[in-house]
Short mmCIF file of C-alpha atoms in Angstrom, two decimals:
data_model
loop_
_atom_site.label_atom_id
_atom_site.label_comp_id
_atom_site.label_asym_id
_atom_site.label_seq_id
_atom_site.Cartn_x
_atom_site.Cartn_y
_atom_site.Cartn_z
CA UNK A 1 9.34 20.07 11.28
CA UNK A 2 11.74 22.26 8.97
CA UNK A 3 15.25 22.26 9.58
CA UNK A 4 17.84 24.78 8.76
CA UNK A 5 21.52 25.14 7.48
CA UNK A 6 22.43 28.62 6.61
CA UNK A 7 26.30 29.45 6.21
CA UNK A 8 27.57 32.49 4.74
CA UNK A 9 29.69 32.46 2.30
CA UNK A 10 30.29 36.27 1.62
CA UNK A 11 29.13 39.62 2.95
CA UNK A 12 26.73 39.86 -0.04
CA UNK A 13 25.63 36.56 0.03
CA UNK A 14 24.00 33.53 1.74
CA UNK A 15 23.12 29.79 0.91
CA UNK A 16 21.10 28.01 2.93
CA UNK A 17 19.36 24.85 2.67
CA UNK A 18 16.39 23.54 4.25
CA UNK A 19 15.02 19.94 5.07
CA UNK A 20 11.79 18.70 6.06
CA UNK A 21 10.51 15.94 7.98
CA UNK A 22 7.47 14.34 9.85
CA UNK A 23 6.74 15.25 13.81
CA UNK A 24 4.66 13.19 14.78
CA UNK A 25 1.35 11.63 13.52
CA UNK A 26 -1.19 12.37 16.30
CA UNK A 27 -3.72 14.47 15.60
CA UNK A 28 -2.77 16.54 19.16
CA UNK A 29 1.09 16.99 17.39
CA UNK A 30 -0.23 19.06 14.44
CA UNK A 31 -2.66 21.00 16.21
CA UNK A 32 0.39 22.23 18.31
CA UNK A 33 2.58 22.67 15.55
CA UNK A 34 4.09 25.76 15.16
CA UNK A 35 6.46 26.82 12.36
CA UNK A 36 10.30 27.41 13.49
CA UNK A 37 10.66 30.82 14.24
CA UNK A 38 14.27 30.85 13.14
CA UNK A 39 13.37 29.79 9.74
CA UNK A 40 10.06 32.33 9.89
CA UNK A 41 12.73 35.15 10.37
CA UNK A 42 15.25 34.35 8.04
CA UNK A 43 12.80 34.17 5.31
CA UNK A 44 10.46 36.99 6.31
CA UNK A 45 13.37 39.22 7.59
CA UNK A 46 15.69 41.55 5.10
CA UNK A 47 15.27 40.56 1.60
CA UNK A 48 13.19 37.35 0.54
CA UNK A 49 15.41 34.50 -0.64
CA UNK A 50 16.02 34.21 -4.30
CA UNK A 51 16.05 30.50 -5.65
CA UNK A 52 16.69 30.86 -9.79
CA UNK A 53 15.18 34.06 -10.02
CA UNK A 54 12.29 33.40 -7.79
CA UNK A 55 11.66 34.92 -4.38
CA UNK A 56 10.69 32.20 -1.98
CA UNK A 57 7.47 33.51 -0.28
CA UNK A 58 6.45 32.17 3.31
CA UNK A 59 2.82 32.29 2.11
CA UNK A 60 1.42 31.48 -0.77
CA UNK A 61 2.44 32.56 -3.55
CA UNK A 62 0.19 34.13 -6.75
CA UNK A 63 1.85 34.28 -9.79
CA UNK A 64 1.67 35.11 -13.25
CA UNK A 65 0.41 32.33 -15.81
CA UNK A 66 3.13 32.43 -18.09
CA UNK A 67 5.68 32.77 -14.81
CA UNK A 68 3.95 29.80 -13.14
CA UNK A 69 4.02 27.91 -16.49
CA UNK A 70 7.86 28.52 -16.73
CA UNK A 71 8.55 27.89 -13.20
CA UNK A 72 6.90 24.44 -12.90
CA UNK A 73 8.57 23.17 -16.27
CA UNK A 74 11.97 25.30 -15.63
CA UNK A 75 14.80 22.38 -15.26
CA UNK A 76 16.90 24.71 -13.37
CA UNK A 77 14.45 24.77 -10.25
CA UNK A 78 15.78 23.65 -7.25
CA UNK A 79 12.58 23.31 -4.74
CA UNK A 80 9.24 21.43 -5.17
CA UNK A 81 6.32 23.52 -5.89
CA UNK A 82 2.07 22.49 -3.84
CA UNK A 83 0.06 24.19 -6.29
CA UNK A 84 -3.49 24.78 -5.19
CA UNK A 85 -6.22 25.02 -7.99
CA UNK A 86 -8.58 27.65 -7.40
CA UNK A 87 -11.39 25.95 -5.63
CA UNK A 88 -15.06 26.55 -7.14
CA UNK A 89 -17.41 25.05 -4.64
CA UNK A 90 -15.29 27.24 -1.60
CA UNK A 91 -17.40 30.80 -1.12
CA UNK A 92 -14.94 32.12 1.29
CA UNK A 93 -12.85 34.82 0.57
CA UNK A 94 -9.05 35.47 0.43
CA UNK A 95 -6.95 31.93 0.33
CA UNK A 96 -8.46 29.19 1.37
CA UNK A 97 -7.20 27.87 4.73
CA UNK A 98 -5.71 24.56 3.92
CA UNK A 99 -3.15 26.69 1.67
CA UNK A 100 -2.20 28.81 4.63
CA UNK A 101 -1.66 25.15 6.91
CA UNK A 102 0.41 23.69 3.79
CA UNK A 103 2.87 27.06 4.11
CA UNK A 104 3.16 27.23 8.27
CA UNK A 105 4.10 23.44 7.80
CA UNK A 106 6.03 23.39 4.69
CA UNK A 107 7.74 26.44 5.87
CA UNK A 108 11.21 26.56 3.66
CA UNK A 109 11.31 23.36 2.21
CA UNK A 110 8.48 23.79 -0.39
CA UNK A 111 6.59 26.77 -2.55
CA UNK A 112 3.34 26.96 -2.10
CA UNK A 113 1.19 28.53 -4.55
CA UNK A 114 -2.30 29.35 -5.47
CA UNK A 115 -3.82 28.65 -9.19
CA UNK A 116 -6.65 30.35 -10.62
CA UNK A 117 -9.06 28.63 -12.78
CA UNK A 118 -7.43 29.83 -16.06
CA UNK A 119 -3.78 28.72 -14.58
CA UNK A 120 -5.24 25.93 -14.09
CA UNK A 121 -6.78 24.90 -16.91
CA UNK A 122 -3.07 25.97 -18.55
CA UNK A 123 -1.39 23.58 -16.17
CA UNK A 124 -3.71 20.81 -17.13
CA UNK A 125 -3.25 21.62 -21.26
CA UNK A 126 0.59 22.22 -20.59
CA UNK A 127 0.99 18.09 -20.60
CA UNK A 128 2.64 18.73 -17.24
CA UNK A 129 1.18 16.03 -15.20
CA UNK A 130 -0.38 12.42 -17.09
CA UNK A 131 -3.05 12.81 -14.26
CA UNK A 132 -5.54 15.50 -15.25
CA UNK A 133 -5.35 18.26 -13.02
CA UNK A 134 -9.19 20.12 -12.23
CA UNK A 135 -10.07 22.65 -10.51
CA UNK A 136 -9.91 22.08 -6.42
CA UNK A 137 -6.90 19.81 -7.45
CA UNK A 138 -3.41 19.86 -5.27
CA UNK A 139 -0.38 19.66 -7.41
CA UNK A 140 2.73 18.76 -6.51
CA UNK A 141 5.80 19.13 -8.89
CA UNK A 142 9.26 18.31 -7.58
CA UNK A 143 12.16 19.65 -8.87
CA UNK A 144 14.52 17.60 -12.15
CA UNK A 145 17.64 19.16 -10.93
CA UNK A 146 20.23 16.51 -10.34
CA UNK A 147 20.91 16.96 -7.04
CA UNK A 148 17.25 15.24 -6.26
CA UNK A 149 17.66 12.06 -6.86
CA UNK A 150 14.96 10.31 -8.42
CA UNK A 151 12.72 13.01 -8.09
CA UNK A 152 10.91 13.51 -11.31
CA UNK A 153 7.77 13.45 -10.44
CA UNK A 154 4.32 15.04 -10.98
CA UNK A 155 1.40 13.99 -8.17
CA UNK A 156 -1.82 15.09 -8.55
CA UNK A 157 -4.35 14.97 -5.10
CA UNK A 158 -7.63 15.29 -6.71
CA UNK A 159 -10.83 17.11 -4.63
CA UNK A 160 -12.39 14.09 -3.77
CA UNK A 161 -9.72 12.19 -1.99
CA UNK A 162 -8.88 15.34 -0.07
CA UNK A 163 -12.65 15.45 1.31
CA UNK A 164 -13.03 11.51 1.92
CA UNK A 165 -9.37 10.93 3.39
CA UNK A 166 -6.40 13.52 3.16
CA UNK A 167 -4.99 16.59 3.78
CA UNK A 168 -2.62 18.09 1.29
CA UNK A 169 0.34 18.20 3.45
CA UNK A 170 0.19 14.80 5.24
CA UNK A 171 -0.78 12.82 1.98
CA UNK A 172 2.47 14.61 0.11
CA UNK A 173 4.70 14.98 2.99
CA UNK A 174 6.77 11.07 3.12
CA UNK A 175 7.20 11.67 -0.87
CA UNK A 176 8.70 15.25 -0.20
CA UNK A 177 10.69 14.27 3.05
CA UNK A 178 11.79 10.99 1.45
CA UNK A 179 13.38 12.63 -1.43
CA UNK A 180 14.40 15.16 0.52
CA UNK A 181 16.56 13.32 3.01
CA UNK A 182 18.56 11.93 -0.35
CA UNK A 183 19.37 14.99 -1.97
CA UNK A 184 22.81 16.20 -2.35
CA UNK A 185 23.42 19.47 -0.71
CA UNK A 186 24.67 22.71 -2.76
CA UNK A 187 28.82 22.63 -3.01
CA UNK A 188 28.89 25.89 -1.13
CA UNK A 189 26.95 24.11 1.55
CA UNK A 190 29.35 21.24 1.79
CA UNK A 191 32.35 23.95 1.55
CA UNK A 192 31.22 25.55 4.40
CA UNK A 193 30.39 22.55 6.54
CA UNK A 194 34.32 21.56 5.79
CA UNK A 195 35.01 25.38 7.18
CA UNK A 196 33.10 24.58 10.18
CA UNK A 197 34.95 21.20 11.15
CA UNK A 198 37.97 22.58 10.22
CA UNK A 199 37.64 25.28 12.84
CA UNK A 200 37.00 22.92 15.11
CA UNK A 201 40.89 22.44 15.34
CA UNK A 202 42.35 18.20 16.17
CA UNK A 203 41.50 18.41 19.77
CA UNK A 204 40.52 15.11 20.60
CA UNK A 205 37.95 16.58 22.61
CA UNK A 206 36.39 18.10 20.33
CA UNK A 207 36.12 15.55 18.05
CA UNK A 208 34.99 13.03 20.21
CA UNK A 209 32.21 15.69 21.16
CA UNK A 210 31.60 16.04 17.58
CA UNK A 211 31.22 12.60 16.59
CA UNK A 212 29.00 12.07 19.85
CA UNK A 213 26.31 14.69 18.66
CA UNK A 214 26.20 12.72 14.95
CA UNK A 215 25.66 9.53 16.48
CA UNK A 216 22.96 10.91 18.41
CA UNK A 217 21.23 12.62 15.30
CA UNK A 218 21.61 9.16 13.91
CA UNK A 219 20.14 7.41 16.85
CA UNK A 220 16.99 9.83 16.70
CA UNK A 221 16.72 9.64 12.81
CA UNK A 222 16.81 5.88 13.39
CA UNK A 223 13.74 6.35 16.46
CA UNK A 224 12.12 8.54 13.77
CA UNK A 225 12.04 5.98 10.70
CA UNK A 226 11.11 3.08 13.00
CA UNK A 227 7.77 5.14 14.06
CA UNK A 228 7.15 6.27 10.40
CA UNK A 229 7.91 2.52 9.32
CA UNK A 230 5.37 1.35 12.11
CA UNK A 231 2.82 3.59 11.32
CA UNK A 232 3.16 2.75 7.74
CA UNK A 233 2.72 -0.69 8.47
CA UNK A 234 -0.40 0.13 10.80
CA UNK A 235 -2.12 1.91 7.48
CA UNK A 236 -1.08 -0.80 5.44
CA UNK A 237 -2.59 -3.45 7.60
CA UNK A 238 -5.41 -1.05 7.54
CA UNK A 239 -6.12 -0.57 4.35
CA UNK A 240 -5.67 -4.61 3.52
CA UNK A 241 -8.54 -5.16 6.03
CA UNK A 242 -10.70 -2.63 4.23
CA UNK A 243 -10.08 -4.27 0.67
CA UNK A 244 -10.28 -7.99 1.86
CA UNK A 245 -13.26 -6.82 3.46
CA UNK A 246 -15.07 -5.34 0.77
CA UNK A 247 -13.77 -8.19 -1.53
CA UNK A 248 -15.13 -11.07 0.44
CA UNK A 249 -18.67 -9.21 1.17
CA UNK A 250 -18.38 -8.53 -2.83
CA UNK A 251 -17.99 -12.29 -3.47
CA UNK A 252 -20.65 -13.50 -0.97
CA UNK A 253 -23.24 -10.97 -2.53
CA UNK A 254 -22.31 -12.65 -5.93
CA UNK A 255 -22.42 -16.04 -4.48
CA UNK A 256 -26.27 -14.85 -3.55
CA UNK A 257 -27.18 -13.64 -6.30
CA UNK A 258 -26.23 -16.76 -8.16
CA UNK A 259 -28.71 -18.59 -5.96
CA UNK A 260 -31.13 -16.37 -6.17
CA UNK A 261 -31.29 -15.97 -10.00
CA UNK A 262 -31.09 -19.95 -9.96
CA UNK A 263 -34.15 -19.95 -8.33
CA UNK A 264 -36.29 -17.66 -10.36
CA UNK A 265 -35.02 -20.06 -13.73
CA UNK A 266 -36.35 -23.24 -11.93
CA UNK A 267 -33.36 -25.01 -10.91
CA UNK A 268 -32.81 -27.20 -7.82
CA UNK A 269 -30.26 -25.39 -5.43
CA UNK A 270 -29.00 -27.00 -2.27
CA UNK A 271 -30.39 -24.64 0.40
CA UNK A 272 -27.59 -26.12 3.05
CA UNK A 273 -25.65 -23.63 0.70
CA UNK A 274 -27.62 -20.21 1.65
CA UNK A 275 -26.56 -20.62 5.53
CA UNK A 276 -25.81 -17.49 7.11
CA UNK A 277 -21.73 -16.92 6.40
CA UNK A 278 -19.45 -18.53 8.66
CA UNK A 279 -17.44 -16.63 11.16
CA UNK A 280 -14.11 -18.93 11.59
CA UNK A 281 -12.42 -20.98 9.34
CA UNK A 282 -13.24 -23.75 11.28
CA UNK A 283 -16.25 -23.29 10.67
CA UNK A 284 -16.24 -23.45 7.13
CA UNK A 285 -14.24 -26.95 7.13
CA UNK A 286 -17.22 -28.62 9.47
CA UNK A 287 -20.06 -26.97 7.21
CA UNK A 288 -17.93 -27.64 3.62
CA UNK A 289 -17.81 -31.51 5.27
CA UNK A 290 -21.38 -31.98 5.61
CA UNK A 291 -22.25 -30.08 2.54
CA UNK A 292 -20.11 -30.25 -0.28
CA UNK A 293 -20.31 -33.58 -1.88
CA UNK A 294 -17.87 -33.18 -4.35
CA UNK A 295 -14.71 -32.64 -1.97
CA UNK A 296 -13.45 -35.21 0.20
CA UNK A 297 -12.02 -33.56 3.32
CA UNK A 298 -10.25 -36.58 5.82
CA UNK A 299 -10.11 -35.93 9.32
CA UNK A 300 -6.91 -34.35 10.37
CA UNK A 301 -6.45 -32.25 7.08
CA UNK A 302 -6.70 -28.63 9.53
CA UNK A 303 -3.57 -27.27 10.93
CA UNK A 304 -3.51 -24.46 13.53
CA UNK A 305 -6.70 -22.86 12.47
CA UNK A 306 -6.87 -21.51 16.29
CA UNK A 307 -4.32 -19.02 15.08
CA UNK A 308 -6.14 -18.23 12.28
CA UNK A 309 -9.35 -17.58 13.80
CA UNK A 310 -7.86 -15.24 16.44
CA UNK A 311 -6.49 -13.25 13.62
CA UNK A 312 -8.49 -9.97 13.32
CA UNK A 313 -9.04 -10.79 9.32
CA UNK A 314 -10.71 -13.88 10.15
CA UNK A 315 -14.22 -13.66 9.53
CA UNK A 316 -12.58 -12.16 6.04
CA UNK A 317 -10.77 -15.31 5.62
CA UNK A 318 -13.35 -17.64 6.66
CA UNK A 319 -15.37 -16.07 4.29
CA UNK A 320 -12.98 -16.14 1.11
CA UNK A 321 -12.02 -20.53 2.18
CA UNK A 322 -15.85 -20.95 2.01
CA UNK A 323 -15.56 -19.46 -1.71
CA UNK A 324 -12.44 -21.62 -2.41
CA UNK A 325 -13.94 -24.50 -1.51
CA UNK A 326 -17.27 -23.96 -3.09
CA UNK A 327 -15.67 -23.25 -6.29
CA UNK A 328 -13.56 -26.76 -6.01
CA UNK A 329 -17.17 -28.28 -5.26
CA UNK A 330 -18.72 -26.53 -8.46
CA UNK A 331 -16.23 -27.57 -10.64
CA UNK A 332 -16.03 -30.77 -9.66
CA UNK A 333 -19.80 -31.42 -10.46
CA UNK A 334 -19.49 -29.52 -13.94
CA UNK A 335 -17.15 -32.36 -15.72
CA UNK A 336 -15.35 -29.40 -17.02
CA UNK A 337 -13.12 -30.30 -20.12
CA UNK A 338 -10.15 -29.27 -18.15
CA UNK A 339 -8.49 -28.22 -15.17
CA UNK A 340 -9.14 -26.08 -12.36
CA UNK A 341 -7.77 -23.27 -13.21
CA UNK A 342 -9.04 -23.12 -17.15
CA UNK A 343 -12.37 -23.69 -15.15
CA UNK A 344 -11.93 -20.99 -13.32
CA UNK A 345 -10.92 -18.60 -16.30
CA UNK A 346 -13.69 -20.09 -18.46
CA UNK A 347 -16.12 -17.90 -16.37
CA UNK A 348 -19.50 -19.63 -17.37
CA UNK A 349 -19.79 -20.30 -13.45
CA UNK A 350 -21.05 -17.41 -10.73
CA UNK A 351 -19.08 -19.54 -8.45
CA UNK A 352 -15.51 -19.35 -9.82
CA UNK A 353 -12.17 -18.44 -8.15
CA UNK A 354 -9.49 -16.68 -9.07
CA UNK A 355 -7.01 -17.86 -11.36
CA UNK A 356 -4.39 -15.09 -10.63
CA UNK A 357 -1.26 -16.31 -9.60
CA UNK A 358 -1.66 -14.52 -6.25
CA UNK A 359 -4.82 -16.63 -5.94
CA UNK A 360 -4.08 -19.96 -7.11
CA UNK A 361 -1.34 -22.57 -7.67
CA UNK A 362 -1.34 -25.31 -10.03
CA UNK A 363 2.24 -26.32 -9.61
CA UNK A 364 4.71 -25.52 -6.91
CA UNK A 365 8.38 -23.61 -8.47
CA UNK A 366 10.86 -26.28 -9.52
CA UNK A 367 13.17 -25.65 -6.71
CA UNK A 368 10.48 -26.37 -4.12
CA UNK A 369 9.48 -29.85 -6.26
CA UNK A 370 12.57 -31.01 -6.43
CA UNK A 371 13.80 -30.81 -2.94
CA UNK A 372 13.10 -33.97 -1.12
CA UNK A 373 12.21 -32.56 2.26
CA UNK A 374 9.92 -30.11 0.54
CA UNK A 375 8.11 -32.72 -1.47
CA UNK A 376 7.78 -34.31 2.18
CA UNK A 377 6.25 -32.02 3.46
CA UNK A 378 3.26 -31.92 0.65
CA UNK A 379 2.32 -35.65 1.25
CA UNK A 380 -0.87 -35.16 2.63
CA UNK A 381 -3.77 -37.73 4.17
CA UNK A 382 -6.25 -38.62 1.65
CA UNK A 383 -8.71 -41.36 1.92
CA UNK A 384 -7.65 -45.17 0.79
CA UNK A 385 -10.00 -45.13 -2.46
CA UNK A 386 -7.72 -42.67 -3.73
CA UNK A 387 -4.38 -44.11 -2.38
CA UNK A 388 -3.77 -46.67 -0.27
CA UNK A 389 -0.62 -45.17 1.56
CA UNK A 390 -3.56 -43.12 2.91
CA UNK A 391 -0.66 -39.84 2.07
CA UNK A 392 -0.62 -38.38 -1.39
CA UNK A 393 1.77 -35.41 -3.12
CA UNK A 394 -0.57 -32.68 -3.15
CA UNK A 395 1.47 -29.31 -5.40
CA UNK A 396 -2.20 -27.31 -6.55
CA UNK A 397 -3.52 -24.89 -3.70
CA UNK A 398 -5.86 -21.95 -3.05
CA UNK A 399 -4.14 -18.75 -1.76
CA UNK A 400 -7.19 -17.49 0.30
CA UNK A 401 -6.14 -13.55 0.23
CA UNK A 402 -3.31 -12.01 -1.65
CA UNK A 403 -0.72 -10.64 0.66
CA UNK A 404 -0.93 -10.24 4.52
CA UNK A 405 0.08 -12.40 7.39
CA UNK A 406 1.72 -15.43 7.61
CA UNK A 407 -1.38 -16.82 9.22
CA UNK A 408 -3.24 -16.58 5.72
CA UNK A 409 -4.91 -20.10 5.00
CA UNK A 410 -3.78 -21.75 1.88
CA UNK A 411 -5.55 -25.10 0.76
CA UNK A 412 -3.17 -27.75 -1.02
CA UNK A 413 -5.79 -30.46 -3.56
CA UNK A 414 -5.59 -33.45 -5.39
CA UNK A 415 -7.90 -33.20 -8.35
CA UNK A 416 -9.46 -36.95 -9.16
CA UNK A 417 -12.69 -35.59 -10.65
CA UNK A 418 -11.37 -37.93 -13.61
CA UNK A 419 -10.28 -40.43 -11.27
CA UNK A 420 -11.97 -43.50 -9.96
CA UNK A 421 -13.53 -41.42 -6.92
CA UNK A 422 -14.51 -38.63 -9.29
CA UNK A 423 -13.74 -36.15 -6.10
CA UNK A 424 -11.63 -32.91 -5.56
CA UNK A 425 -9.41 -34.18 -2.34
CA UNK A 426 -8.25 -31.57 0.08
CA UNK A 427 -5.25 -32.46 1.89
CA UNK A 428 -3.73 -29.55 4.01
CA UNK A 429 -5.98 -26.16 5.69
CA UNK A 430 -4.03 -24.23 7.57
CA UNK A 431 -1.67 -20.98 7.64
CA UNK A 432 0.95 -20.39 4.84
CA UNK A 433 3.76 -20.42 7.48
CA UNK A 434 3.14 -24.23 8.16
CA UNK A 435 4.15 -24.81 4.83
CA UNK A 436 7.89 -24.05 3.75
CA UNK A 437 9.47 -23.08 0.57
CA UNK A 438 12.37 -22.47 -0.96
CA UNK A 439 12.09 -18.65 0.11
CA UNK A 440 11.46 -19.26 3.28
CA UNK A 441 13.67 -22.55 3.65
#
C-alpha cells in the first residue's frame, strides 16, 4: 500500500512524498491489490514528477546506459531504484510481467527499471554491488542521501531464488518499507505540515480531534508491526525447522555411512547401533541406556521430556541427542589424549559433535559458577562409584540445536573416562528453560 503527502508550496511547484508499506500477506490480499488511484493520477496526470533531474515513471522505466550508470551511483538521488536484468531464458515479448507487478505495487515509492544485457553487464563491471549481478538478476539500490538513514545498501535477488522461493517485490519490500518508515521527510514537507496545524487555529476541539486521529494511526501502525513481527516469527520458525531438519537427516546419513564403510574394512560394529532412528527424546535415553556402554545414565537424570516430545521439532531433536550421546559414547571408548571437545575438533571420528560454542559447553560463564544457587542447581545424580553423595557439579553440556525454543534439550556431563569408572556420566536431559542462568536469572 503507497501512501501520499503532497502539499504545495507555490503555484509552480509541488513536493510530495510517498511511503510504502505491507497490506497484508495472504496470497488472496495481493491478488486484490490495486494501486491507489490518487497516487496513479498524480503521477500519470500533467507533467511527470521530476526527482534530481529524473522523471519518475509509473512503469518501468528504460534508460540510457550511461544515464542508468549515473543514476544508480548519483549521491544526490533521493528514491531507491528495482532494476530488472534483461531476462535470457524469457521468450515473451515487451516487459516481462513481474516488472509490471513490481510498478502497480511499488507505485511512488520506488523506480522501477528494466536492464538490457549490455546495462547489465555495465552494472555488474561498475563495482556497484559486491554480489555479482547476471542476467535475470533483480537489483535493488537504495538511495545514500542523508535523509535515509542507514540506507546504503546494494541487494542483489539472483534468478534462482526468485524461481525456488520469491517474488521481487515481497522479498525486497520489509528492507524498502523499513527504511522507509525512518527517513526524514523533505523541509518543505515538514514546513507545510506546520502550515497545516497552524490553520487548524487553538480550538480545543480541534486539537483534541487532531491528536485523536494520530493516536489512531499509531494504534493501527502498532496492529500492523505486530502482524509483520508474527509473521516474521512464523518464517523464522519455519525456516529453523527446515535447517534442523536437513542437519539432523545430514548427520544420521553420516552416522550410516560410518557403519557401513566399517563394515566393508572388517571391523566389529554393534548392530544395536543401526536401529531405525528414534522418534522422541525419550526414546533415545531408554535405547542410549541399553546400548551405550560407555555413558552411565542414573535413573531420574530426564526432566520434562513430555514437553519436548510434543514440540513439533522433536523427532529433529531426538535425532540430534542420539548424536550427542553417541559421540560422548565414542569418545569415551577412544582414550583420546584429551578432552571432549579437542576430541571433537580432532575429527579422526565419523561420529563427532560439534565443538562450536552454540553446540557445546565445557565450562559454564563465571557469573553463573560463582553464584551459589546456580552452582545448586548443576548438582546432578550420578551413581555412588563416582561419588558417594550420589549428586555431583556437572558445568560441560551438549546444546542439542542452535537457537529455537526454550524447550531445546541440553545434556549437562561429568567426564571420568580417566577416572576410576572410566565412564562419561550424564546428569541432567531435559529443556534449556529448566536450567537458569545468569541471563535468565
Amino acid at each position: 500500500m503507497t501512501r501520499l503527502i503532497v502539499v504545495a508550496t507555490s503555484e509552480r511547484e509541488s513536493l510530495f512524498s510517498i511511503d510504502v508499506e505491507k497490506q497484508g500477506h495472504r496470497v488472496a490480499t495481493y491478488q486484490d491489490f490495486r494501486p491507489p488511484s490518487l497516487v496513479k493520477n498524480m503521477i500519470n496526470g500533467g507533467t511527470a514528477p521530476l526527482v534530481d533531474g529524473f522523471a519518475y515513471q509509473s512503469s518501468p522505466s528504460v534508460m540510457s546506459t550511461p544515464e542508468l550508470l549515473n543514476l544508480a551511483s548519483s549521491p544526490r538521488r533521493r528514491f531507491p531504484l528495482l532494476i530488472f536484468s534483461d531476462d535470457p531464458w524469457d521468450t515473451r515479448q515487451g516487459l516481462p510481467e513481474r516488472e509490471t507487478i513490481a510498478a502497480d505495487r511499488l507505485l511512488g515509492a520506488v523506480q522501477i527499471i528494466h536492464a538490457d544485457v549490455g546495462q547489465t553487464r555495465a552494472l555488474h563491471s561498475s563495482g556497484l554491488s559486491d554480489q555479482p549481478f547476471l542476467d535475470g538478476d533483480v537489483l535493488l539500490v537504495m538511495p545514500t542521501d542523508d535523509s535515509w538513514r542507514n540506507s546504503n545498501s546494494v541487494r542483489v535477488l539472483s534468478r534462482p531464488e526468485i524461481d525456488s522461493r520469491f517474488t521481487p517485490v515481497d522479498h525486497f519490500l520489509p528492507i524498502i518499507s523499513s527504511i522507509a518508515t525512518s527517513r526524514r521527510l523533505p523541509e518543505g514537507i515538514l514546513s507545510g505540515i506546520k502550515l497545516l496545524r497552524a490553520r487548524l487555529g487553538s480550538g480545543g476541539l480541534d486539537l483534541l480531534a487532531l491528536a485523536e486521529e494520530i493516536i489512531a494511526d499509531h494504534e493501527n501502525s502498532l496492529s500492523e508491526l505486530r502482524e509483520r513481527i508474527a509473521t516474521l516469527e512464523q518464517d523464522l520458525f519455519d525456516t529453523q525447522v527446515e535447517l534442523e531438519s536437513e542437519a539432523a537427516e545430514s548427520n544420521f546419513r553420516r552416522e550410516q555411512f560410518a557403519y557401513l564403510f566399517a563394515s566393508y574394512q572388517g571391523i566389529t560394529v554393534n548392530e544395536s547401533h543401526l536401529d531405525s532412528e528414534c522418534r522422541t527424546s525419550s526414546e533415545v535415553v531408554e535405547r542410549a541406556r541399553t546400548t551405550l556402554s560407555s555413558l552411565s545414565i542414573p535413573l531420574g537424570v530426564e526432566h520434562d521430556l513430555s514437553d519436548v516430545d510434543s514440540h513439533p521439532l522433536r523427532k529433529v531433536w531426538a535425532t540430534n541427542l542420539w548424536q550427542g550421546l553417541r559421540a560422548l559414547h565414542e569418545y569415551a571408548i577412544t582414550n583420546f589424549d584429551g578432552d571432549f571437545r579437542q576430541w571433537c575438533l580432532d575429527g579422526k571420528s565419523a561420529h563427532t559433535w560439534s565443538g562450536s560454542p552454540k553446540k557445546l559447553a565445557m565450562r559454564e560463564s563465571e557469573s553463573t559458577e560463582s553464584n551459589q544457587k546456580l552452582r545448586d542447581q548443576r548438582m546432578f545424580p550420578v551413581t555412588q562409584d563416582l561419588e558417594l553423595s550420589g549428586r555431583k557439579l556437572m558445568v560441560a553440556h551438549l546444546k542439542i540445536a542452535s537457537t529455537g525454543s526454550v524447550l531445546i534439550p541440553r545434556v549437562y556431563f561429568y567426564d571420568d573416562t580417566r577416572g576410576s569408572t572410566q565412564k562419561v556420566h550424564i546428569g541432567f536431559i531435559g529443556p534449556h528453560k529448566a536450567i537458569e542462568n545468569t541471563s535468565t536469572n
